[in-house]
Amino acid sequence: MANATLKKIAQVLEISVSTVSRALKDHPDISAGTKQKVMELAETLEYEPNAVAVNLRSKSTKVFGVMIPSITNNFYDSFVNAVEEEVKKAGYSLMILQSGDDPVTEIDNLKIYRQNRVSGVFVCLSKETTKIDAFDKMKDAEIPVVFFDKVPDDNAYDRVCLADKDAAEMAAEALLQKQKKNILAIFGNTQLSITKRRLEAFKESMKQNTAVNVSYEFAGNSEEADNIAQRYFQLKQMPDAVFCMSDEILVGLMKCVQQLHIKVPSQTGIIALSDGYFPKIYYPEITYVETSGYRLGKLACERMMECLKGKEETTELFVSSRFVEGGSL
Amino acid sequence: MANATLKKIAQVLEISVSTVSRALKDHPDISAGTKQKVMELAETLEYEPNAVAVNLRSKSTKVFGVMIPSITNNFYDSFVNAVEEEVKKAGYSLMILQSGDDPVTEIDNLKIYRQNRVSGVFVCLSKETTKIDAFDKMKDAEIPVVFFDKVPDDNAYDRVCLADKDAAEMAAEALLQKQKKNILAIFGNTQLSITKRRLEAFKESMKQNTAVNVSYEFAGNSEEADNIAQRYFQLKQMPDAVFCMSDEILVGLMKCVQQLHIKVPSQTGIIALSDGYFPKIYYPEITYVETSGYRLGKLACERMMECLKGKEETTELFVSSRFVEGGSL
DNA sequence: GTGAAAGCGCTAACAA
DNA sequence: TTGTTAGCGCTTTCAC
C-alpha cells in the first residue's frame, strides 16, 4: 500500500498523528512498545515521508539549483558531477537549469529557483550577461548564490574560480622553457572575463622574453580555431608551438593538425588549458595545465555549505592549477 | 519586500486570502477593481507563489526525475539537454541524479524521487542492474517511469530506445557496399543489451557475404579499444575497415590511428555508431550512423506526456537512425 | 508518554 | 462578488 501517511498509520493504530511522527523519529518521549508498533506498521505500509510537506513545514528544501549555459559541455559536466557527488552526502539534490547563454532565460530560471524555494544556487553566468541586478532578488529571498567559472566582477558576491592567471602563466613558462620562438596563441571569446584574465596573464609572462614572437588569435568555437590554425600552418614560417586557451580550441587545432599531417611535437609543440579529458584522446597526449571543473565543483560546495550556516563576508576563491605532462611539447 | 504571501497581501488590503488567490489567477468571479488592487500590491511586494505549498496542495510537483549512470557522458548530456528543453515548455524542471552504474544507488535515487513526489522519472539503467523490482514501487506510488537507452527486457515497462538493430545494419551494409574484406568490429561490454542488439544485427547483416572476414572484439572503454586496434594494425594483414559500436570505442581507435599514422580511408576505412560530436573532431571526419541522444530525449518526453494523461498500455518506441557521410570510409 | 491544536502557503467547495 | 472553512502531510508547542 503506497502513499501511506502519518494519518493513516495513526488511524490504524488508533493513536495520534503526533505520536506517530515522534515514534518514527525515535523521540525519547515515546515508549518502546509504541515505537515498535509504529515502526512495524510503517514498514509494512511502506510509509515514506512526503518531502513536499516536510519542506513546506520546515521552510527549507533539500535542493540546490545549478545554472549553467549548457549541459553539453565537458567542463560543466565535471562541475555538476562533483557537486552532485558532494551535496548528496548532506542529503541534497540538484535542480539543473540551462541558460543557453541567454540572459532572459537566466532571469526566468532564477524565478523558478525562488518559487521552488531551493536552498541555494550555483551559477555560471551566460556569455551575454552584463547586468546582474536580477541576482539581488535572490538575496531578498535569502537564497545564497555561489557563482562559479563565469562570475561577476562585483565583490558583493560569492565566487569560486579557476586560477586562470596561474594556469596561463604556467603554460607560458612551459613554452619559454622549451625555447619556443614563434608561438601561435589561440584564445576564446574576448567578451568573457575568463578570456581576459588568461590573455593578460599569458601576455605578461611572455614579456619576459622579447625574442619570442607570439601571434594572438581569437576563436569563438572549434571550427574557427581550425581555420586559424590552417592559416598559420600554411605559412612558410610555421609556428613552432601553439597555445590553446580551452578544450574547444584544442579540438579545432587538432583537426587541423590531422589534416595537414603536422608532426607533434617535432614540427610544432602544443599546450592547452583543459579539464583533462580531451588531451588524453590524442596521440601524443597533449601537455596541459589542468583547470578542473571537478575540483571547482568541490570548492563551490564547500563555500555553499558555509553560506548556509550563516556566512560572514563574500569571498572569491580559486582552484589551483596543475601542470600535466603529455608528449606534445 | 521578499517572501510575500497571499496572507500578507490579504491583510494589507483587508480582504480574504481566497479573494487574493482568485484575483491573482484572474478568476472571472472577482471584480475588476479588486483584481487591480491585488495585482498592483502583489507587484510592489514582489509576490511569488510558493511552489512547495502549491505542490502540497495539488499533490503534484512540476518536476521530473532523470536518472543516468553518469552525467559526464556526451550521449546522456544530449539526452538531458533535449529533455530539459522540451519539458520546460510545459513548466517542468528536472531533478537529475546519477546512479554511477551502481544498483544500490539506483534504488536510493528512486526513493528520493518518490519522497519528492516527482511527476515522473526518466531512467537509464546502470550497467550492473539485473533486478528491476525496485521499479514496481514507482508504480505503487503512481509515478510513471520511462526507460531510455538501457532498458529492461520486460514489456511491462515503457521504453524508448535507439534503433540499434537498424543502425548496426546500416553500418554493416555500408561496409559491404565498399567491398571491405577484412573488417575489425569492436563492440562494447557484452553484458549490455545494447551491445547484444548491435552485435546480433551486425553479424546477421554480415552473413550476406561469406567472403568477408570479420574479427569481433570487445572493449569496455577507450583504452581497451586502443589496445585492440594496436594489436590488429600491427599484423601484416591489416584490417581494411573498422567498425566502432560507440563513441568511446571510436575515440580509442582514433588514438591508435594517430599513433601508428594510419591513413584514413586509404589504408583503412572507419565507420561508427555515434551521437555525432566525436566523428566531427577528426580529419577526415568519421562516417557514422547517428544514434541521437537528443532525439531520444524528445521521444522520451513525448511518451512521458502521454503517460501523464492516463496512458493505456506500455510501449517500446524507437528513434530512427540516420547515415551521415564523413570521409572515413 | 501521549494527544490536541496550530500553522507552513495555497486552493476550492460551499455559503452568503 | 467575496468570505469561510477545510485540508494537503508534516512538525512542534503546550497541555494533560
XYZ file of C-alpha atoms (C1' of nucleotides) in Angstrom:
690
model
C 0.000 0.000 0.000
C 1.787 3.065 -1.241
C 1.357 6.681 -0.272
C 0.813 5.924 3.348
C 0.711 8.981 5.585
C 1.177 9.586 9.256
C -2.542 9.968 9.496
C -3.221 6.525 8.087
C -0.800 4.903 10.448
C -2.340 6.814 13.330
C -5.817 5.707 12.389
C -4.915 2.057 12.123
C -3.106 2.093 15.431
C -5.706 4.349 16.991
C -3.141 6.754 18.290
C -2.473 10.358 17.404
C -0.581 11.662 14.420
C 1.940 13.421 16.578
C 2.815 10.230 18.390
C 3.405 8.510 15.105
C 5.577 11.349 13.942
C 7.658 11.185 17.089
C 7.883 7.418 17.122
C 9.256 7.427 13.613
C 11.902 9.915 14.657
C 12.842 7.776 17.623
C 11.903 10.546 20.009
C 12.860 9.734 23.657
C 9.387 10.556 24.951
C 7.765 7.673 23.161
C 7.545 4.257 24.797
C 9.416 1.364 23.288
C 6.209 -0.526 22.695
C 4.583 2.239 20.732
C 7.703 2.826 18.700
C 7.826 -0.839 17.883
C 4.258 -0.927 16.657
C 4.581 2.242 14.644
C 7.831 1.233 13.024
C 6.430 -2.096 12.030
C 3.272 -0.739 10.522
C 5.220 1.962 8.718
C 7.370 -0.778 7.296
C 4.515 -2.918 6.046
C 2.646 0.085 4.728
C 5.837 1.196 3.032
C 5.496 4.607 4.538
C 7.750 7.245 3.045
C 7.690 10.807 4.337
C 6.320 13.353 1.933
C 9.236 15.648 1.281
C 6.959 18.325 -0.068
C 5.058 18.556 3.189
C 8.242 18.487 5.196
C 9.655 21.259 3.084
C 6.608 23.419 3.499
C 6.671 22.947 7.200
C 10.380 23.455 7.622
C 10.570 26.227 5.045
C 13.608 24.647 3.550
C 14.022 22.253 0.680
C 16.960 19.952 0.394
C 17.570 21.073 -3.142
C 20.229 23.228 -4.739
C 19.865 24.906 -8.088
C 22.654 24.716 -10.608
C 22.531 27.045 -13.569
C 24.914 26.555 -16.437
C 24.958 27.818 -20.014
C 24.709 24.330 -21.430
C 24.880 20.873 -20.073
C 26.525 19.503 -23.193
C 29.901 20.767 -22.167
C 32.597 18.700 -20.612
C 33.693 21.291 -18.171
C 30.275 21.960 -16.691
C 29.631 18.260 -16.586
C 32.633 17.731 -14.379
C 31.478 20.562 -12.215
C 27.957 19.215 -11.879
C 29.302 15.750 -11.264
C 31.406 16.967 -8.366
C 28.581 18.978 -6.908
C 26.091 16.160 -7.149
C 28.525 13.791 -5.510
C 29.266 16.212 -2.719
C 25.849 17.548 -1.793
C 24.336 14.102 -1.851
C 26.276 13.350 1.292
C 24.296 16.051 3.026
C 21.034 14.790 1.610
C 20.623 17.406 -1.077
C 19.507 17.003 -4.659
C 20.161 19.176 -7.663
C 17.848 21.098 -9.905
C 19.794 21.829 -13.045
C 18.672 24.541 -15.415
C 20.390 25.678 -18.587
C 20.581 29.331 -19.505
C 21.535 28.632 -23.099
C 23.758 31.672 -22.724
C 20.640 33.781 -22.770
C 20.260 36.450 -20.058
C 16.480 36.358 -20.284
C 16.348 32.626 -19.674
C 18.783 33.198 -16.883
C 16.365 35.501 -15.124
C 13.450 33.133 -15.730
C 15.466 30.357 -14.194
C 16.188 32.374 -11.093
C 12.476 32.806 -10.687
C 11.954 29.080 -10.886
C 14.552 28.605 -8.207
C 12.900 31.164 -5.985
C 9.454 29.709 -6.414
C 10.757 26.274 -5.608
C 12.473 27.642 -2.548
C 15.774 25.957 -3.300
C 18.331 26.139 -0.508
C 20.959 27.750 -2.680
C 22.037 28.238 -6.260
C 25.281 27.654 -8.107
C 25.506 29.951 -11.091
C 27.778 30.205 -14.069
C 26.826 33.381 -15.880
C 25.916 33.327 -19.531
C 28.295 34.826 -22.059
C 25.847 37.590 -22.748
C 25.068 38.632 -19.216
C 26.041 42.193 -18.435
C 23.652 43.261 -15.734
C 23.405 41.199 -12.635
C 20.834 43.045 -10.560
C 18.449 40.148 -11.099
C 20.562 38.308 -8.586
C 19.741 40.770 -5.859
C 16.304 39.242 -5.715
C 17.930 36.064 -4.536
C 19.369 37.966 -1.629
C 15.949 39.298 -0.754
C 14.647 35.758 -0.861
C 17.582 34.759 1.308
C 18.799 32.192 -1.143
C 22.580 32.096 -1.197
C 24.212 32.254 -4.602
C 27.663 30.934 -5.316
C 28.982 31.957 -8.702
C 31.483 29.768 -10.461
C 33.646 29.974 -13.550
C 31.980 32.914 -15.256
C 31.438 35.208 -12.317
C 30.531 38.861 -11.902
C 33.241 41.397 -11.182
C 31.332 42.691 -8.208
C 32.847 41.762 -4.846
C 29.431 41.713 -3.307
C 29.013 38.151 -4.483
C 30.465 34.815 -3.530
C 32.623 33.409 -6.270
C 34.755 30.365 -6.931
C 37.001 30.451 -9.949
C 39.751 28.687 -11.701
C 43.151 30.152 -11.113
C 43.179 31.422 -14.676
C 46.097 33.662 -14.102
C 48.283 30.923 -12.653
C 47.241 28.474 -15.331
C 48.045 30.811 -18.185
C 51.354 31.667 -16.579
C 52.301 28.046 -16.132
C 51.594 27.347 -19.767
C 53.564 30.393 -20.863
C 56.502 29.394 -18.689
C 56.495 25.930 -20.181
C 56.653 27.392 -23.673
C 59.558 29.635 -22.789
C 61.344 26.811 -21.073
C 61.144 24.801 -24.265
C 62.748 27.682 -26.136
C 59.808 28.181 -28.446
C 60.328 31.213 -30.634
C 57.282 31.505 -32.840
C 54.131 30.855 -30.915
C 50.538 30.846 -32.040
C 48.296 31.575 -29.062
C 44.604 30.990 -29.608
C 42.133 32.418 -27.134
C 38.350 32.357 -26.899
C 35.643 34.974 -26.989
C 37.213 38.241 -25.861
C 33.996 39.302 -24.196
C 34.482 36.759 -21.469
C 36.322 37.703 -18.345
C 37.883 34.271 -18.366
C 39.494 35.079 -21.700
C 40.638 38.447 -20.499
C 42.296 37.012 -17.420
C 44.034 34.252 -19.285
C 45.126 36.520 -22.071
C 46.505 39.144 -19.777
C 48.467 36.682 -17.671
C 49.821 34.956 -20.754
C 50.947 38.207 -22.316
C 52.539 39.310 -19.109
C 54.591 36.133 -18.857
C 55.652 36.395 -22.450
C 57.131 39.826 -21.841
C 59.973 38.110 -20.006
C 61.494 37.149 -23.274
C 61.245 39.693 -26.013
C 62.972 37.489 -28.551
C 59.848 35.362 -28.765
C 57.300 36.117 -31.434
C 53.729 35.478 -30.339
C 50.685 35.747 -32.596
C 47.446 36.205 -30.724
C 44.258 34.937 -32.303
C 40.693 34.537 -31.111
C 38.223 31.784 -31.892
C 34.625 31.544 -30.777
C 34.421 27.815 -31.401
C 36.327 24.768 -32.629
C 35.779 25.488 -36.282
C 37.202 28.959 -36.039
C 40.208 27.592 -34.210
C 40.661 25.077 -37.001
C 40.539 27.854 -39.608
C 43.014 29.985 -37.780
C 45.401 27.080 -37.458
C 45.020 26.280 -41.138
C 46.114 29.784 -41.985
C 49.154 29.708 -39.776
C 50.353 26.285 -40.736
C 50.335 27.133 -44.404
C 52.783 29.963 -43.887
C 56.355 29.198 -44.872
C 57.332 30.073 -41.311
C 55.143 27.653 -39.328
C 54.558 28.248 -35.619
C 56.855 26.083 -33.546
C 54.259 25.921 -30.773
C 50.572 26.508 -30.221
C 48.829 27.529 -27.036
C 45.123 26.707 -26.719
C 43.084 28.501 -24.114
C 40.421 25.816 -23.905
C 39.332 22.360 -24.926
C 37.127 23.777 -27.626
C 40.098 25.442 -29.222
C 42.333 22.431 -28.772
C 39.811 20.258 -30.586
C 39.775 22.666 -33.514
C 43.535 22.842 -33.650
C 43.901 19.083 -33.588
C 41.612 18.664 -36.528
C 43.911 20.923 -38.476
C 46.958 19.043 -37.228
C 45.465 15.821 -38.526
C 44.506 17.308 -41.838
C 47.882 18.845 -42.563
C 49.753 15.877 -41.098
C 51.726 18.083 -38.767
C 54.128 16.155 -36.588
C 53.713 16.794 -32.889
C 55.905 17.752 -31.112
C 58.720 17.708 -33.678
C 57.216 20.199 -36.104
C 55.153 22.061 -33.578
C 54.601 21.850 -29.855
C 51.162 22.074 -28.299
C 49.996 23.072 -24.866
C 46.480 23.703 -23.639
C 44.409 24.678 -20.664
C 41.969 21.858 -20.116
C 39.801 19.854 -17.811
C 41.807 16.796 -18.838
C 39.618 14.613 -20.984
C 40.453 15.844 -24.453
C 44.222 15.994 -24.050
C 44.170 12.254 -23.497
C 42.305 11.280 -26.640
C 45.101 12.346 -28.962
C 48.454 10.837 -29.741
C 50.753 12.059 -28.499
C 48.753 13.070 -25.488
C 48.582 16.822 -25.122
C 50.531 18.567 -22.416
C 48.146 20.729 -20.461
C 47.567 22.823 -17.418
C 44.605 21.418 -15.603
C 41.658 23.680 -14.949
C 39.472 21.213 -13.178
C 35.724 21.549 -13.243
C 35.571 18.738 -10.754
C 37.700 20.477 -8.188
C 35.857 23.699 -8.841
C 32.650 21.867 -8.005
C 34.023 20.627 -4.718
C 35.191 24.087 -3.793
C 31.835 25.606 -4.704
C 30.105 23.113 -2.428
C 32.341 23.965 0.465
C 31.552 27.599 0.033
C 27.839 26.921 -0.281
C 27.801 24.972 2.940
C 29.455 27.864 4.695
C 26.872 30.216 3.289
C 24.134 28.021 4.683
C 25.433 28.214 8.194
C 25.434 31.990 8.271
C 28.278 33.285 6.244
C 30.113 36.459 7.025
C 31.559 38.320 4.063
C 31.541 37.260 0.469
C 34.748 35.808 -0.892
C 36.424 34.939 -4.133
C 38.118 31.560 -4.019
C 40.375 29.900 -6.529
C 41.079 26.342 -7.560
C 44.771 25.864 -8.077
C 46.198 24.665 -11.368
C 48.320 21.647 -12.079
C 50.769 21.011 -14.879
C 50.214 17.705 -16.635
C 52.941 16.450 -18.912
C 51.788 14.847 -22.136
C 54.025 14.295 -25.112
C 53.063 17.287 -27.177
C 55.545 19.918 -26.128
C 9.942 43.033 0.485
C 10.526 39.460 -0.438
C 8.685 36.330 0.585
C 5.308 37.955 0.410
C 2.422 35.561 0.834
C -1.230 35.639 -0.048
C -1.914 36.214 3.600
C 0.187 39.350 3.747
C -1.469 40.799 0.697
C -4.856 39.951 2.147
C -4.036 41.637 5.420
C -2.827 44.821 3.807
C -5.859 45.033 1.569
C -8.157 43.845 4.321
C -9.737 41.200 2.160
C -9.665 37.438 2.395
C -6.884 35.156 1.283
C -9.083 33.336 -1.143
C -10.043 36.532 -2.888
C -6.395 37.349 -3.321
C -5.714 33.890 -4.633
C -8.503 34.185 -7.158
C -7.640 37.713 -8.188
C -4.108 36.646 -8.949
C -5.440 33.869 -11.122
C -7.678 36.295 -12.964
C -10.703 34.364 -11.846
C -13.926 35.644 -13.546
C -15.735 35.961 -10.216
C -13.520 38.742 -8.961
C -14.337 42.370 -9.725
C -12.001 44.352 -11.902
C -11.323 46.807 -9.107
C -10.228 44.178 -6.639
C -8.102 42.447 -9.220
C -6.439 45.735 -9.986
C -5.592 46.406 -6.372
C -4.372 42.909 -5.708
C -2.251 42.753 -8.805
C -0.617 46.039 -8.000
C 0.189 45.184 -4.441
C 1.490 41.798 -5.477
C 3.704 43.578 -7.924
C 5.159 46.019 -5.425
C 5.548 43.332 -2.786
C 7.223 41.157 -5.409
C 4.923 38.327 -4.560
C 5.930 34.971 -5.951
C 3.834 31.894 -5.342
C 5.408 29.294 -3.104
C 5.751 26.285 -5.335
C 6.207 23.996 -2.363
C 2.824 24.936 -0.952
C 1.187 24.670 -4.335
C 2.701 21.247 -4.790
C 1.497 20.022 -1.449
C -1.964 21.255 -2.158
C -2.161 19.984 -5.713
C -0.334 16.772 -4.926
C 1.744 17.215 -7.989
C 5.139 18.756 -8.457
C 6.235 20.156 -11.755
C 9.431 18.178 -11.601
C 10.678 15.155 -13.478
C 13.463 12.935 -12.296
C 16.197 11.905 -14.683
C 18.463 9.099 -13.637
C 21.574 8.363 -15.647
C 24.717 6.384 -14.909
C 26.898 9.445 -15.237
C 26.430 12.973 -16.339
C 29.910 13.186 -17.773
C 28.937 11.407 -20.901
C 28.150 13.031 -24.175
C 25.264 10.852 -25.018
C 23.381 11.359 -21.780
C 24.105 15.034 -21.969
C 22.377 15.295 -25.298
C 19.504 13.363 -23.866
C 19.201 15.554 -20.815
C 19.556 18.633 -22.934
C 16.655 17.593 -25.119
C 14.512 16.690 -22.154
C 15.201 19.920 -20.315
C 14.399 21.911 -23.423
C 11.196 20.046 -24.000
C 9.673 19.803 -20.551
C 10.448 23.416 -19.817
C 7.746 24.328 -22.306
C 5.259 22.621 -20.055
C 6.656 24.317 -16.971
C 8.570 21.348 -15.630
C 12.029 21.244 -14.144
C 14.461 18.380 -13.869
C 15.968 16.643 -10.921
C 18.994 14.807 -12.193
C 20.534 12.002 -10.194
C 23.454 9.822 -11.158
C 23.487 6.134 -10.430
C 27.202 5.779 -11.006
C 26.308 2.444 -12.548
C 25.580 1.195 -9.070
C 22.287 -0.656 -8.498
C 22.194 0.311 -4.840
C 22.486 3.995 -5.590
C 19.864 3.463 -8.225
C 17.407 2.250 -5.629
C 18.301 5.071 -3.250
C 17.665 7.539 -6.003
C 14.246 6.108 -6.707
C 13.429 6.694 -3.087
C 14.473 10.312 -3.352
C 12.224 10.696 -6.341
C 9.321 9.150 -4.505
C 9.775 11.276 -1.424
C 9.953 14.374 -3.538
C 6.816 13.341 -5.335
C 8.229 13.956 -8.786
C 5.717 13.778 -11.612
C 7.651 11.155 -13.498
C 11.079 9.652 -13.926
C 13.289 9.027 -16.931
C 15.635 6.156 -16.241
C 18.638 4.730 -17.958
C 19.536 1.560 -16.101
C 23.003 1.057 -14.726
C 25.282 -1.484 -16.352
C 25.072 -3.652 -13.294
C 21.328 -3.693 -12.806
C 19.813 -7.124 -13.103
C 16.735 -6.990 -10.928
C 14.219 -4.303 -11.575
C 11.555 -4.988 -8.985
C 12.571 -1.771 -7.223
C 10.770 -0.012 -10.020
C 7.477 -1.555 -9.082
C 7.401 0.741 -6.105
C 7.184 3.610 -8.533
C 4.056 2.087 -9.935
C 2.575 1.837 -6.464
C 3.409 5.480 -5.947
C 1.810 6.181 -9.299
C 4.916 7.795 -10.677
C 5.308 6.967 -14.343
C 8.694 5.685 -15.402
C 10.009 5.945 -18.933
C 13.129 3.928 -19.505
C 15.572 5.013 -22.151
C 18.699 3.638 -23.760
C 19.478 0.894 -21.271
C 16.056 -0.506 -20.676
C 14.683 -3.665 -19.059
C 13.622 -6.554 -21.234
C 10.277 -6.695 -19.522
C 7.376 -5.461 -21.663
C 5.601 -4.255 -18.580
C 7.585 -1.016 -18.767
C 7.579 1.985 -21.042
C 10.742 2.196 -23.042
C 12.298 4.410 -25.673
C 15.377 3.147 -27.409
C 17.718 3.764 -30.212
C 17.062 1.679 -33.261
C 20.168 -0.317 -32.529
C 19.304 -3.018 -34.935
C 18.760 -0.639 -37.834
C 21.852 1.345 -37.005
C 24.116 -1.685 -36.891
C 22.623 -2.939 -40.115
C 23.145 0.347 -41.889
C 26.767 0.380 -40.865
C 27.246 -3.204 -41.959
C 25.623 -2.511 -45.294
C 27.906 0.436 -45.858
C 30.943 -1.731 -45.205
C 29.775 -4.379 -47.652
C 28.943 -1.759 -50.230
C 32.502 -0.511 -50.048
C 33.740 -4.027 -50.704
C 35.614 -4.292 -47.447
C 37.031 -7.761 -46.988
C 38.850 -7.779 -43.694
C 36.886 -5.985 -41.042
C 37.682 -5.340 -37.404
C 34.446 -4.835 -35.491
C 34.809 -3.500 -31.971
C 31.882 -3.725 -29.607
C 31.343 -2.680 -26.003
C 30.574 -4.528 -22.799
C 28.813 -7.741 -23.767
C 26.679 -7.608 -20.652
C 24.701 -4.730 -22.054
C 21.605 -5.384 -24.059
C 22.607 -2.522 -26.304
C 25.761 -4.406 -27.215
C 23.862 -7.599 -27.768
C 21.390 -5.973 -30.104
C 24.020 -4.188 -32.116
C 26.233 -7.220 -32.305
C 23.476 -9.533 -33.376
C 22.222 -7.210 -36.097
C 25.728 -6.596 -37.360
C 26.528 -10.279 -37.540
C 23.287 -11.014 -39.281
C 23.995 -8.449 -41.969
C 27.479 -9.750 -42.462
C 26.168 -13.199 -43.226
C 25.053 -11.879 -46.591
C 28.559 -12.048 -47.825
C 30.555 -15.009 -46.663
C 33.691 -13.871 -48.462
C 34.166 -11.167 -45.874
C 36.351 -11.835 -42.881
C 35.162 -10.129 -39.705
C 37.040 -10.122 -36.420
C 34.854 -9.378 -33.421
C 36.429 -7.740 -30.422
C 35.080 -6.235 -27.205
C 36.294 -3.199 -25.314
C 34.971 -1.831 -22.048
C 36.483 1.595 -22.572
C 38.561 3.749 -24.902
C 41.860 2.408 -23.725
C 40.902 -1.175 -24.388
C 39.723 -0.210 -27.831
C 43.074 1.452 -28.436
C 44.900 -1.689 -27.349
C 42.819 -3.920 -29.538
C 43.415 -1.681 -32.526
C 47.130 -1.644 -31.813
C 47.173 -5.384 -31.997
C 45.311 -5.601 -35.279
C 47.170 -2.847 -37.035
C 50.491 -4.434 -36.336
C 49.523 -7.591 -38.165
C 50.920 -7.946 -41.631
C 47.361 -8.242 -42.881
C 45.874 -5.011 -41.555
C 42.100 -4.631 -41.373
C 40.812 -2.682 -44.356
C 37.966 -1.302 -42.259
C 36.986 -0.847 -38.638
C 33.508 -0.698 -37.158
C 33.098 1.062 -33.793
C 29.995 0.405 -31.796
C 30.219 3.629 -29.820
C 31.952 6.964 -29.373
C 34.030 5.564 -26.569
C 35.419 2.933 -28.866
C 35.895 5.336 -31.728
C 37.965 7.596 -29.519
C 40.206 4.710 -28.564
C 40.604 3.593 -32.143
C 41.487 7.087 -33.322
C 44.233 7.403 -30.785
C 45.760 4.289 -32.258
C 45.262 5.599 -35.786
C 47.175 8.731 -34.868
C 49.925 6.845 -33.153
C 50.535 4.424 -35.997
C 49.997 7.070 -38.649
C 47.376 5.036 -40.385
C 45.935 6.731 -43.435
C 42.170 7.010 -43.400
C 40.401 5.975 -45.553
C 43.139 4.774 -47.931
C 44.743 2.264 -45.590
C 41.687 1.542 -43.559
C 38.090 2.677 -43.573
C 36.245 3.623 -40.431
C 32.597 3.702 -39.559
C 30.977 4.230 -36.171
C 27.703 4.452 -34.370
C 27.641 7.825 -32.698
C 25.743 10.750 -31.340
C 27.616 12.940 -33.805
C 30.041 15.066 -31.869
C 33.158 12.951 -31.923
C 33.061 11.982 -35.609
C 33.421 15.658 -36.442
C 36.518 16.358 -34.401
C 38.722 14.166 -36.566
C 40.115 14.630 -40.024
C 38.831 13.178 -42.165
C 35.506 13.360 -40.404
C 34.239 9.925 -39.494
C 31.372 8.364 -41.381
C 28.762 7.316 -38.863
C 25.271 6.142 -38.254
C 23.629 8.584 -35.947
C 22.220 7.317 -32.689
C 20.930 10.576 -31.348
C 20.619 11.166 -27.638
C 18.868 14.397 -28.435
C 16.164 12.785 -30.483
C 15.859 10.050 -27.906
C 15.218 12.734 -25.319
C 12.464 14.272 -27.374
C 10.827 10.931 -27.874
C 11.067 10.112 -24.188
C 9.310 13.370 -23.378
C 6.510 12.645 -25.767
C 5.983 9.310 -24.150
C 6.147 10.786 -20.666
C 3.484 13.325 -21.514
C 1.236 10.558 -22.738
C 1.808 8.657 -19.529
C 0.750 11.694 -17.540
C -2.563 11.954 -19.254
C -3.540 8.414 -18.462
C -1.662 6.053 -20.680
C -3.043 2.771 -21.857
C -0.511 0.026 -22.420
C 3.220 0.260 -22.109
C 5.145 0.565 -25.336
C 8.639 0.288 -26.683
C 9.481 3.106 -29.070
C 12.485 3.598 -31.271
C 14.397 6.561 -32.564
C 15.292 6.000 -36.190
C 18.866 6.051 -37.377
C 20.461 8.227 -39.980
C 23.520 7.627 -42.109
C 25.965 10.510 -42.050
C 28.685 10.552 -44.643
C 32.099 11.642 -43.433
C 35.279 10.969 -45.308
C 36.472 7.951 -43.441
C 35.037 5.050 -45.390
C 4.153 9.005 27.416
C 0.553 10.835 24.554
C -2.778 13.963 22.436
C -4.827 18.321 20.775
C -4.125 22.232 18.196
C -1.897 25.427 15.369
C 0.276 26.511 11.264
C 3.660 26.290 6.933
C 1.105 28.749 1.987
C -2.095 27.653 -1.009
C -6.727 26.195 -3.278
C -11.527 25.197 -3.787
C -16.132 23.721 -2.355
C -19.638 25.833 -0.247
C -22.001 29.800 1.882
C -23.568 34.189 1.964
C -18.577 39.310 -5.829
C -16.479 37.868 -1.611
C -15.606 35.243 2.716
C -15.480 30.993 5.497
C -13.859 26.627 6.068
C -11.381 22.658 5.379
C -7.425 20.300 4.200
C -2.845 18.780 1.531
C 1.156 15.980 5.220
C 4.033 17.136 8.499
C 6.195 19.124 12.985
C 6.126 21.130 17.357
C 4.443 23.646 21.392
C 1.738 23.135 25.065
C -1.275 20.723 27.969
C -2.647 16.593 30.391
